[in-house]
């Protein structure tokens, strides 16, 4: 039964992992065009990815924490995980919102050459 729950955990975590990795890649590729806004979005995705990895590892680490540290260790582990789970997603989503609303660099405006009057000859 434990193996089955581990498999289900991995299956449910995979779509989120794929979306965050694609987000990092896409925002990384958009840096030249969107400047700071894309960098903020990329950092937001990376923070959310770090939170995702921490949550996934905590699911698998909890049985080992229980067996090796006892109830006191579980309380410390749960507290640290709860604090990080509160801070990281909030920071990541905030960075994504900031990236979406950040001003983007204006494209270079090339002066239009003045049209010369048609040749009259």
Short mmCIF file of C-alpha atoms in Angstrom, two decimals:
data_model
loop_
_atom_site.label_atom_id
_atom_site.label_comp_id
_atom_site.label_asym_id
_atom_site.label_seq_id
_atom_site.Cartn_x
_atom_site.Cartn_y
_atom_site.Cartn_z
CA UNK A 1 0.00 0.00 0.00
CA UNK A 2 2.89 2.38 0.73
CA UNK A 3 4.34 1.83 -2.74
CA UNK A 4 0.95 2.56 -4.30
CA UNK A 5 0.63 5.85 -2.45
CA UNK A 6 4.16 6.79 -3.55
CA UNK A 7 3.25 6.06 -7.17
CA UNK A 8 0.10 8.18 -6.91
CA UNK A 9 2.11 11.01 -5.35
CA UNK A 10 4.55 10.97 -8.26
CA UNK A 11 1.74 10.81 -10.84
CA UNK A 12 -0.03 13.79 -9.30
CA UNK A 13 3.19 15.80 -8.97
CA UNK A 14 4.30 15.29 -12.59
CA UNK A 15 1.92 17.78 -14.32
CA UNK A 16 2.93 20.55 -11.93
CA UNK A 17 6.60 19.74 -12.47
CA UNK A 18 6.17 19.87 -16.24
CA UNK A 19 4.30 23.19 -16.12
CA UNK A 20 6.92 24.84 -13.91
CA UNK A 21 9.85 23.60 -15.99
CA UNK A 22 8.13 24.79 -19.19
CA UNK A 23 7.48 28.15 -17.48
CA UNK A 24 11.17 28.52 -16.59
CA UNK A 25 12.21 27.65 -20.16
CA UNK A 26 9.68 29.98 -21.82
CA UNK A 27 10.42 32.94 -19.58
CA UNK A 28 14.13 32.33 -19.99
CA UNK A 29 13.75 32.46 -23.76
CA UNK A 30 11.69 35.67 -23.53
CA UNK A 31 14.34 37.62 -21.61
CA UNK A 32 15.62 39.55 -24.63
CA UNK A 33 12.18 40.63 -25.75
CA UNK A 34 10.55 41.31 -22.37
CA UNK A 35 13.58 42.20 -20.23
CA UNK A 36 13.07 42.44 -16.49
CA UNK A 37 9.47 41.22 -16.68
CA UNK A 38 10.59 37.85 -18.06
CA UNK A 39 13.35 37.58 -15.46
CA UNK A 40 10.81 38.19 -12.68
CA UNK A 41 8.54 35.54 -14.16
CA UNK A 42 11.42 33.09 -14.44
CA UNK A 43 12.48 33.66 -10.83
CA UNK A 44 8.85 33.23 -9.75
CA UNK A 45 8.68 29.90 -11.58
CA UNK A 46 11.99 28.82 -10.00
CA UNK A 47 10.73 29.68 -6.51
CA UNK A 48 7.53 27.71 -7.17
CA UNK A 49 9.65 24.85 -8.51
CA UNK A 50 11.76 24.90 -5.33
CA UNK A 51 8.55 24.77 -3.28
CA UNK A 52 7.26 21.90 -5.39
CA UNK A 53 10.47 19.91 -4.92
CA UNK A 54 10.43 20.60 -1.17
CA UNK A 55 6.81 19.40 -0.91
CA UNK A 56 7.52 16.28 -2.97
CA UNK A 57 10.57 15.41 -0.89
CA UNK A 58 8.69 15.98 2.36
CA UNK A 59 6.02 13.48 1.30
CA UNK A 60 8.68 10.83 0.79
CA UNK A 61 10.82 11.87 3.78
CA UNK A 62 8.07 11.88 6.42
CA UNK A 63 8.09 8.09 7.07
CA UNK A 64 11.87 8.19 7.56
CA UNK A 65 11.62 11.22 9.85
CA UNK A 66 9.04 9.40 11.97
CA UNK A 67 11.16 6.27 12.27
CA UNK A 68 14.48 7.97 12.96
CA UNK A 69 13.64 11.19 14.87
CA UNK A 70 10.46 10.25 16.71
CA UNK A 71 7.60 12.59 17.51
CA UNK A 72 9.84 15.54 18.41
CA UNK A 73 11.54 15.33 15.05
CA UNK A 74 8.21 15.14 13.28
CA UNK A 75 7.08 18.33 15.01
CA UNK A 76 10.22 20.19 13.96
CA UNK A 77 10.01 18.77 10.45
CA UNK A 78 6.34 19.74 10.16
CA UNK A 79 6.99 23.24 11.45
CA UNK A 80 9.85 23.91 9.01
CA UNK A 81 7.84 22.45 6.13
CA UNK A 82 4.79 24.55 7.04
CA UNK A 83 6.81 27.77 7.23
CA UNK A 84 8.47 27.11 3.87
CA UNK A 85 5.15 26.09 2.33
CA UNK A 86 3.70 29.42 3.43
CA UNK A 87 6.62 31.57 2.24
CA UNK A 88 7.71 30.00 -1.04
CA UNK A 89 4.38 29.89 -2.96
CA UNK A 90 3.48 33.39 -1.83
CA UNK A 91 6.85 34.68 -3.02
CA UNK A 92 6.67 32.78 -6.31
CA UNK A 93 3.14 33.93 -7.14
CA UNK A 94 4.04 37.49 -6.16
CA UNK A 95 7.03 37.44 -8.51
CA UNK A 96 4.87 36.07 -11.33
CA UNK A 97 2.31 38.84 -10.81
CA UNK A 98 5.07 41.44 -10.66
CA UNK A 99 6.54 40.04 -13.89
CA UNK A 100 3.20 40.22 -15.67
CA UNK A 101 2.57 43.81 -14.58
CA UNK A 102 6.16 45.06 -14.95
CA UNK A 103 6.89 47.50 -17.71
CA UNK A 104 8.61 46.06 -20.72
CA UNK A 105 11.32 47.73 -22.76
CA UNK A 106 9.98 49.70 -25.68
CA UNK A 107 11.12 48.52 -29.09
CA UNK A 108 13.67 50.79 -30.70
CA UNK A 109 12.03 53.43 -32.85
CA UNK A 110 13.96 53.98 -36.02
CA UNK A 111 13.39 57.35 -37.62
CA UNK A 112 11.51 57.10 -40.87
CA UNK A 113 13.50 58.60 -43.71
CA UNK A 114 11.76 61.58 -45.14
CA UNK A 115 10.30 60.86 -48.48
CA UNK A 116 11.90 62.83 -51.21
CA UNK A 117 9.72 64.35 -53.84
CA UNK A 118 9.48 62.27 -56.98
CA UNK A 119 12.15 62.96 -59.54
CA UNK A 120 11.05 65.60 -61.95
CA UNK A 121 13.15 65.70 -64.94
#
